[in-house]
């Protein structure tokens, strides 16, 4: 197994950043969609609902493929224990920082916005714990899942490194889109069976916030994480992702149509969520090709502007959520047009998030807390240059 550093994949850096930043229009459009959220406009918008559903249907699946790719790349670069420490620090420290600084104030604000502040005393101890689990983890859930995946990957990546090599392409010579599609179809069905079994045996467990994030979300997204690792190992698999496939594009369009139909006609008391797991497992797989192929064609270059947003994307994503909820609670009611409200929200949230990012760059402690990276004098100079 070679440990020689590989050339930086600029298009993957860019895709990862833009997928994270897509969380901003996703959450702002959620205000104006037909979906019930913490805050909603008086009248929903059909096109913002469609836009919101489109982003939600594939964004995190593709994100976890890229995370798996870079995670395995770093796994080959560091000793195993050092790799785990670095990876957990990079995602765990920002998550733990954001809870008291962002999601706790967000939770307190929402209690007053939704008029539930007085109800807190009437909740049972478990209800308080579960409410805090959902609300304090909130949009940080993917960081918690990455911590879990990193820990699980200690075993899986070790076995991969012992048995595979970038030069052993024969291991993957038979990988094709039909075979991957069949595999992910079965994985989606398997996830659906697990969820349905839990629903039959003990339904309350599916409403437990910590169980949902640590177990259910990890189970759903870890196939994409491992697929990313295999894409780093195998040039053949990687080429499947970066070479445009008409079949994947058509399949993704049909899967998204099925996703919308399931959203409209499915019932949560029936098989809606299990059906969704199958659809989004396949849709996410096919959208890997669509997104990677477009990114490889349009974003595979080094740019100071792109590098800025690559570096800023995590911080901006972390702070955008409470800003979006503030906008939805206090500004949205004063804007009668949904379209105007959506674009005003983008300017409001992005503008303040970038300003906060620039401020935090000038405070070494905050740079460390929101990146998980130890700060040196050279880091300070780079951050301010």
C-alpha positions as a printed NumPy array, in Angstrom:
array([[  0.   ,   0.   ,   0.   ],
       [  1.522,   3.277,  -1.057],
       [  1.642,   6.193,   1.32 ],
       [  2.901,   8.685,  -1.266],
       [  0.854,  11.894,  -1.09 ],
       [ -1.573,  12.188,  -3.989],
       [ -2.367,  15.303,  -5.979],
       [ -5.105,  17.376,  -4.355],
       [ -8.51 ,  16.806,  -5.88 ],
       [ -9.688,  20.377,  -6.341],
       [-13.078,  19.412,  -7.711],
       [-13.806,  17.216,  -4.692],
       [-12.814,  20.014,  -2.324],
       [-15.138,  22.344,  -4.217],
       [-18.032,  19.898,  -4.329],
       [-17.741,  19.218,  -0.599],
       [-17.76 ,  22.944,   0.148],
       [-20.71 ,  23.719,  -2.113],
       [-22.712,  20.762,  -0.778],
       [-22.209,  22.14 ,   2.71 ],
       [-23.107,  25.673,   1.617],
       [-26.245,  24.311,  -0.081],
       [-27.496,  23.866,   3.467],
       [-28.174,  27.615,   3.502],
       [-30.713,  27.763,   0.616],
       [-32.024,  24.394,   1.808],
       [-32.964,  25.702,   5.263],
       [-34.178,  29.08 ,   4.001],
       [-36.396,  27.39 ,   1.412],
       [-37.666,  25.12 ,   4.191],
       [-39.268,  28.201,   5.756],
       [-41.295,  28.73 ,   2.579],
       [-42.023,  25.079,   1.799],
       [-45.049,  22.946,   2.615],
       [-42.937,  21.047,   5.16 ],
       [-43.542,  21.869,   8.824],
       [-40.425,  23.348,  10.43 ],
       [-39.554,  25.441,  13.482],
       [-40.67 ,  28.542,  11.561],
       [-42.823,  28.746,   8.431],
       [-44.216,  31.431,   6.179],
       [-47.961,  32.041,   6.156],
       [-48.372,  30.699,   2.625],
       [-46.021,  27.995,   1.265],
       [-44.406,  28.158,  -2.165],
       [-44.614,  25.207,  -4.547],
       [-41.341,  25.994,  -6.34 ],
       [-39.417,  26.483,  -3.102],
       [-40.868,  23.202,  -1.851],
       [-39.637,  21.486,  -5.028],
       [-36.238,  23.175,  -4.676],
       [-36.038,  22.102,  -1.037],
       [-36.965,  18.496,  -1.816],
       [-34.371,  18.324,  -4.589],
       [-31.516,  19.424,  -2.33 ],
       [-32.639,  17.166,   0.503],
       [-32.958,  14.085,  -1.689],
       [-29.248,  13.68 ,  -2.502],
       [-27.006,  16.268,  -0.805],
       [-25.798,  14.313,   2.213],
       [-25.315,  11.029,   0.345],
       [-22.837,  12.698,  -2.018],
       [-21.242,  14.556,   0.897],
       [-20.498,  11.311,   2.746],
       [-18.942,   9.753,  -0.379],
       [-16.463,  12.645,  -0.486],
       [-15.877,  12.357,   3.275],
       [-15.059,   8.673,   2.883],
       [-12.694,   9.423,   0.011],
       [-10.657,  11.966,   1.972],
       [-10.846,   9.939,   5.183],
       [ -9.198,   6.951,   3.558],
       [ -6.63 ,   9.179,   1.877],
       [ -5.621,  10.523,   5.299],
       [ -5.761,   7.023,   6.779],
       [ -2.858,   6.079,   4.516],
       [ -0.947,   9.179,   5.576],
       [ -1.066,   8.814,   9.376],
       [ -0.518,   6.004,  11.892],
       [ -3.891,   4.545,  12.83 ],
       [ -4.242,   6.107,  16.306],
       [ -2.984,   9.452,  15.027],
       [ -5.491,   9.318,  12.17 ],
       [ -8.394,   8.695,  14.543],
       [ -7.296,  11.538,  16.821],
       [ -6.901,  14.018,  13.977],
       [-10.206,  13.117,  12.341],
       [-12.207,  13.173,  15.583],
       [-10.671,  16.495,  16.604],
       [-11.478,  18.047,  13.215],
       [-15.192,  17.219,  13.496],
       [-15.721,  16.723,  17.243],
       [-14.268,  20.011,  18.493],
       [-16.376,  22.196,  16.14 ],
       [-19.471,  20.177,  17.114],
       [-18.833,  20.592,  20.859],
       [-18.071,  24.275,  20.31 ],
       [-21.252,  24.909,  18.347],
       [-23.541,  23.392,  21.002],
       [-23.064,  26.093,  23.706],
       [-22.335,  28.925,  21.255],
       [-24.962,  28.227,  18.583],
       [-27.556,  25.522,  19.152],
       [-28.207,  26.253,  22.842],
       [-29.009,  29.948,  22.184],
       [-30.994,  28.774,  19.145],
       [-33.011,  26.4  ,  21.342],
       [-33.724,  29.106,  23.915],
       [-34.837,  31.511,  21.178],
       [-37.192,  28.925,  19.679],
       [-38.819,  28.255,  23.048],
       [-40.028,  31.851,  23.096],
       [-40.771,  32.056,  19.387],
       [-42.985,  28.96 ,  19.556],
       [-44.472,  29.904,  22.936],
       [-43.253,  26.736,  24.661],
       [-40.996,  28.273,  27.294],
       [-43.525,  27.674,  30.071],
       [-44.046,  24.029,  29.068],
       [-40.465,  23.013,  29.875],
       [-41.2  ,  22.494,  33.574],
       [-44.026,  20.091,  32.732],
       [-41.849,  17.711,  30.717],
       [-40.621,  14.435,  32.188],
       [-36.888,  13.879,  32.679],
       [-36.707,  11.716,  29.547],
       [-38.701,  14.245,  27.51 ],
       [-36.251,  16.966,  28.541],
       [-33.285,  14.777,  27.621],
       [-34.776,  13.842,  24.255],
       [-35.758,  17.403,  23.433],
       [-32.228,  18.563,  24.18 ],
       [-30.767,  15.707,  22.12 ],
       [-32.761,  16.78 ,  19.075],
       [-32.387,  20.522,  19.549],
       [-28.764,  20.786,  20.692],
       [-27.385,  18.383,  18.097],
       [-29.723,  19.901,  15.506],
       [-27.899,  20.643,  12.23 ],
       [-24.65 ,  19.337,  13.784],
       [-25.832,  15.744,  13.359],
       [-23.488,  14.995,  10.449],
       [-20.464,  15.827,  12.633],
       [-21.624,  13.329,  15.244],
       [-22.164,  10.73 ,  12.515],
       [-18.651,  11.374,  11.184],
       [-17.23 ,  10.735,  14.661],
       [-19.09 ,   7.409,  14.777],
       [-18.028,   6.486,  11.231],
       [-14.404,   7.371,  11.947],
       [-14.415,   5.091,  14.97 ],
       [-16.058,   2.229,  13.064],
       [-13.621,   2.76 ,  10.197],
       [-10.646,   1.984,  12.423],
       [-11.508,  -1.679,  11.929],
       [-12.825,  -1.507,   8.356],
       [-10.013,   0.643,   6.942],
       [ -7.401,  -1.524,   8.654],
       [ -8.759,  -4.593,   6.878],
       [ -8.904,  -2.727,   3.578],
       [ -5.307,  -1.643,   3.908],
       [ -4.15 ,  -5.19 ,   4.655],
       [ -6.009,  -6.83 ,   1.791],
       [ -6.173,  -4.186,  -0.919],
       [ -3.869,  -1.881,  -2.819],
       [ -4.284,   0.888,  -5.33 ],
       [ -2.366,  -1.417,  -7.675],
       [ -4.739,  -4.345,  -7.208],
       [ -7.378,  -3.125,  -9.625],
       [ -8.446,  -6.732, -10.275],
       [-10.411,  -6.58 ,  -7.016],
       [-12.747,  -4.031,  -8.629],
       [-12.577,  -4.825, -12.336],
       [-16.132,  -6.161, -12.305],
       [-17.715,  -3.108, -10.658],
       [-20.36 ,  -1.569, -12.919],
       [-23.28 ,   0.786, -12.44 ],
       [-25.87 ,  -2.033, -12.657],
       [-24.032,  -3.999,  -9.949],
       [-23.645,  -0.935,  -7.722],
       [-27.315,  -0.097,  -8.263],
       [-28.388,  -3.608,  -7.26 ],
       [-26.162,  -3.453,  -4.177],
       [-27.575,  -0.102,  -3.063],
       [-31.116,  -1.28 ,  -3.783],
       [-30.524,  -4.168,  -1.383],
       [-28.906,  -1.841,   1.159],
       [-31.913,   0.478,   1.009],
       [-34.26 ,  -2.464,   1.475],
       [-32.134,  -3.734,   4.355],
       [-32.287,  -0.355,   6.058],
       [-36.05 ,  -0.329,   5.547],
       [-36.349,  -3.774,   7.149],
       [-34.353,  -2.603,  10.178],
       [-36.525,   0.473,  10.567],
       [-39.776,  -1.45 ,  10.153],
       [-38.626,  -4.057,  12.674],
       [-37.883,  -1.344,  15.225],
       [-41.24 ,   0.261,  14.464],
       [-43.011,  -3.023,  15.203],
       [-40.968,  -4.044,  18.248],
       [-40.492,  -0.693,  20.006],
       [-41.738,   2.394,  18.12 ],
       [-40.558,   5.02 ,  20.68 ],
       [-36.902,   4.239,  19.893],
       [-37.323,   5.86 ,  16.474],
       [-38.241,   9.132,  18.19 ],
       [-35.136,   9.112,  20.36 ],
       [-32.834,  11.845,  19.093],
       [-29.504,  10.338,  20.082],
       [-30.469,   6.883,  18.774],
       [-31.608,   8.419,  15.501],
       [-28.318,  10.25 ,  14.949],
       [-25.846,   7.664,  16.244],
       [-27.515,   4.518,  14.929],
       [-30.063,   5.195,  12.194],
       [-28.253,   7.992,  10.385],
       [-24.953,   6.135,  10.6  ],
       [-26.527,   2.956,   9.208],
       [-27.999,   4.827,   6.271],
       [-24.948,   6.88 ,   5.296],
       [-22.07 ,   4.501,   6.019],
       [-22.442,   2.696,   2.646],
       [-21.762,   6.038,   0.945],
       [-18.807,   6.703,   3.243],
       [-17.306,   3.309,   2.372],
       [-18.016,   3.839,  -1.308],
       [-15.917,   6.986,  -1.119],
       [-13.054,   5.038,   0.445],
       [-13.258,   2.451,  -2.338],
       [-13.22 ,   5.25 ,  -4.923],
       [ -9.878,   6.385,  -3.52 ],
       [ -8.498,   2.851,  -3.611],
       [ -9.763,   2.024,  -7.093],
       [ -9.188,   4.338, -10.084],
       [-11.787,   2.265, -11.909],
       [-14.53 ,   3.074,  -9.402],
       [-13.467,   6.713,  -9.335],
       [-13.715,   6.896, -13.123],
       [-17.262,   5.523, -12.891],
       [-18.104,   8.577, -10.822],
       [-16.331,  11.209, -12.913],
       [-17.306,  10.004, -16.405],
       [-20.861,  11.195, -17.21 ],
       [-23.411,   8.389, -17.374],
       [-26.681,   8.937, -19.18 ],
       [-28.164,   6.011, -17.296],
       [-27.328,   7.607, -13.938],
       [-28.8  ,  10.937, -15.026],
       [-32.038,   9.333, -16.209],
       [-32.169,   7.084, -13.15 ],
       [-31.674,  10.055, -10.84 ],
       [-34.488,  11.976, -12.543],
       [-36.865,   9.018, -12.238],
       [-35.839,   8.397,  -8.626],
       [-36.477,  12.044,  -7.763],
       [-39.941,  11.803,  -9.327],
       [-40.559,   8.708,  -7.19 ],
       [-39.298,  10.621,  -4.146],
       [-41.796,  13.43 ,  -4.784],
       [-44.663,  10.967,  -5.272],
       [-43.764,   9.202,  -2.041],
       [-43.686,  12.56 ,  -0.23 ],
       [-47.121,  13.458,  -1.561],
       [-48.972,  10.163,  -1.3  ],
       [-47.005,   8.212,   1.303],
       [-48.198,   7.746,   4.848],
       [-45.87 ,   7.788,   7.839],
       [-47.985,   5.105,   9.483],
       [-47.515,   2.833,   6.471],
       [-44.339,   2.289,   4.439],
       [-43.466,   5.879,   3.537],
       [-40.125,   6.007,   5.348],
       [-39.05 ,   2.543,   4.269],
       [-39.879,   3.385,   0.66 ],
       [-37.965,   6.624,   0.999],
       [-34.874,   4.764,   2.219],
       [-34.837,   2.651,  -0.955],
       [-35.443,   5.631,  -3.234],
       [-32.858,   7.924,  -1.64 ],
       [-30.259,   5.162,  -1.426],
       [-30.445,   4.737,  -5.206],
       [-30.938,   8.423,  -5.923],
       [-27.898,   9.288,  -3.83 ],
       [-25.786,   6.711,  -5.67 ],
       [-26.765,   7.967,  -9.119],
       [-26.365,  11.602,  -8.104],
       [-22.758,  10.821,  -7.144],
       [-22.12 ,  10.403, -10.86 ],
       [-24.097,  13.497, -11.842],
       [-22.385,  15.716,  -9.256],
       [-18.879,  14.27 ,  -9.637],
       [-18.994,  14.427, -13.434],
       [-20.162,  18.042, -13.418],
       [-17.695,  18.964, -10.712],
       [-14.797,  17.268, -12.496],
       [-15.628,  19.194, -15.655],
       [-16.347,  22.613, -14.122],
       [-14.544,  22.803, -10.763],
       [-11.258,  20.935, -11.171],
       [ -8.973,  23.949, -10.81 ],
       [ -7.259,  25.928,  -8.092],
       [ -8.676,  29.351,  -7.33 ],
       [ -8.147,  31.755,  -4.442],
       [-11.876,  32.499,  -4.345],
       [-12.836,  28.828,  -4.314],
       [-10.168,  28.102,  -1.689],
       [-11.674,  30.832,   0.489],
       [-15.107,  29.19 ,   0.479],
       [-13.616,  25.706,   0.878],
       [-11.949,  26.925,   4.071],
       [-14.989,  28.909,   5.199],
       [-17.707,  26.37 ,   4.365],
       [-17.814,  24.541,   7.711],
       [-17.919,  27.727,   9.787],
       [-20.539,  29.3  ,   7.534],
       [-22.647,  26.15 ,   7.704],
       [-22.439,  26.008,  11.492],
       [-23.537,  29.608,  12.031],
       [-26.122,  29.789,   9.246],
       [-28.748,  27.71 ,  11.058],
       [-29.494,  30.029,  14.002],
       [-29.276,  32.998,  11.612],
       [-31.844,  31.329,   9.349],
       [-34.196,  30.641,  12.255],
       [-33.822,  34.229,  13.462],
       [-34.644,  35.445,   9.967],
       [-37.651,  33.133,   9.75 ],
       [-38.993,  34.113,  13.158],
       [-38.535,  37.873,  13.089],
       [-38.123,  39.021,   9.474],
       [-40.122,  36.59 ,   7.315],
       [-43.503,  37.75 ,   8.745],
       [-42.812,  41.257,   7.417],
       [-42.103,  40.141,   3.815],
       [-45.234,  39.273,   1.854],
       [-43.504,  37.752,  -1.185],
       [-42.035,  34.274,  -0.736],
       [-39.525,  34.784,  -3.556],
       [-38.407,  38.127,  -2.13 ],
       [-38.21 ,  36.594,   1.332],
       [-36.098,  33.693,   0.098],
       [-33.529,  35.871,  -1.685],
       [-33.518,  38.413,   1.146],
       [-32.857,  35.556,   3.528],
       [-29.905,  34.406,   1.43 ],
       [-28.344,  37.864,   1.511],
       [-29.053,  38.247,   5.228],
       [-27.701,  34.86 ,   6.302],
       [-24.712,  34.657,   3.936],
       [-23.691,  38.244,   4.575],
       [-23.694,  37.922,   8.355],
       [-22.084,  34.447,   8.224],
       [-19.164,  35.728,   6.127],
       [-18.748,  38.719,   8.455],
       [-18.656,  36.382,  11.463],
       [-16.166,  34.16 ,   9.645],
       [-13.841,  37.106,   9.077],
       [-14.127,  38.106,  12.729],
       [-13.374,  34.592,  13.953],
       [-10.245,  34.428,  11.749],
       [ -8.764,  37.178,  13.893],
       [ -9.298,  35.298,  17.169],
       [ -6.957,  32.262,  17.446],
       [ -9.093,  30.515,  20.078],
       [-12.188,  30.692,  17.876],
       [-10.209,  29.507,  14.845],
       [ -9.171,  26.446,  16.818],
       [-12.629,  25.777,  18.263],
       [-14.363,  25.969,  14.877],
       [-11.751,  23.984,  12.954],
       [-10.267,  21.525,  15.454],
       [ -6.812,  22.424,  14.134],
       [ -4.037,  23.598,  16.505],
       [ -3.113,  27.163,  15.597],
       [  0.446,  28.305,  14.86 ],
       [  1.874,  31.686,  13.904],
       [  2.008,  30.616,  10.259],
       [ -1.663,  29.604,  10.434],
       [ -2.509,  33.056,  11.779],
       [ -0.633,  34.724,   8.944],
       [ -2.362,  32.549,   6.325],
       [ -5.792,  33.158,   7.851],
       [ -5.393,  36.923,   7.661],
       [ -3.628,  37.082,   4.296]])
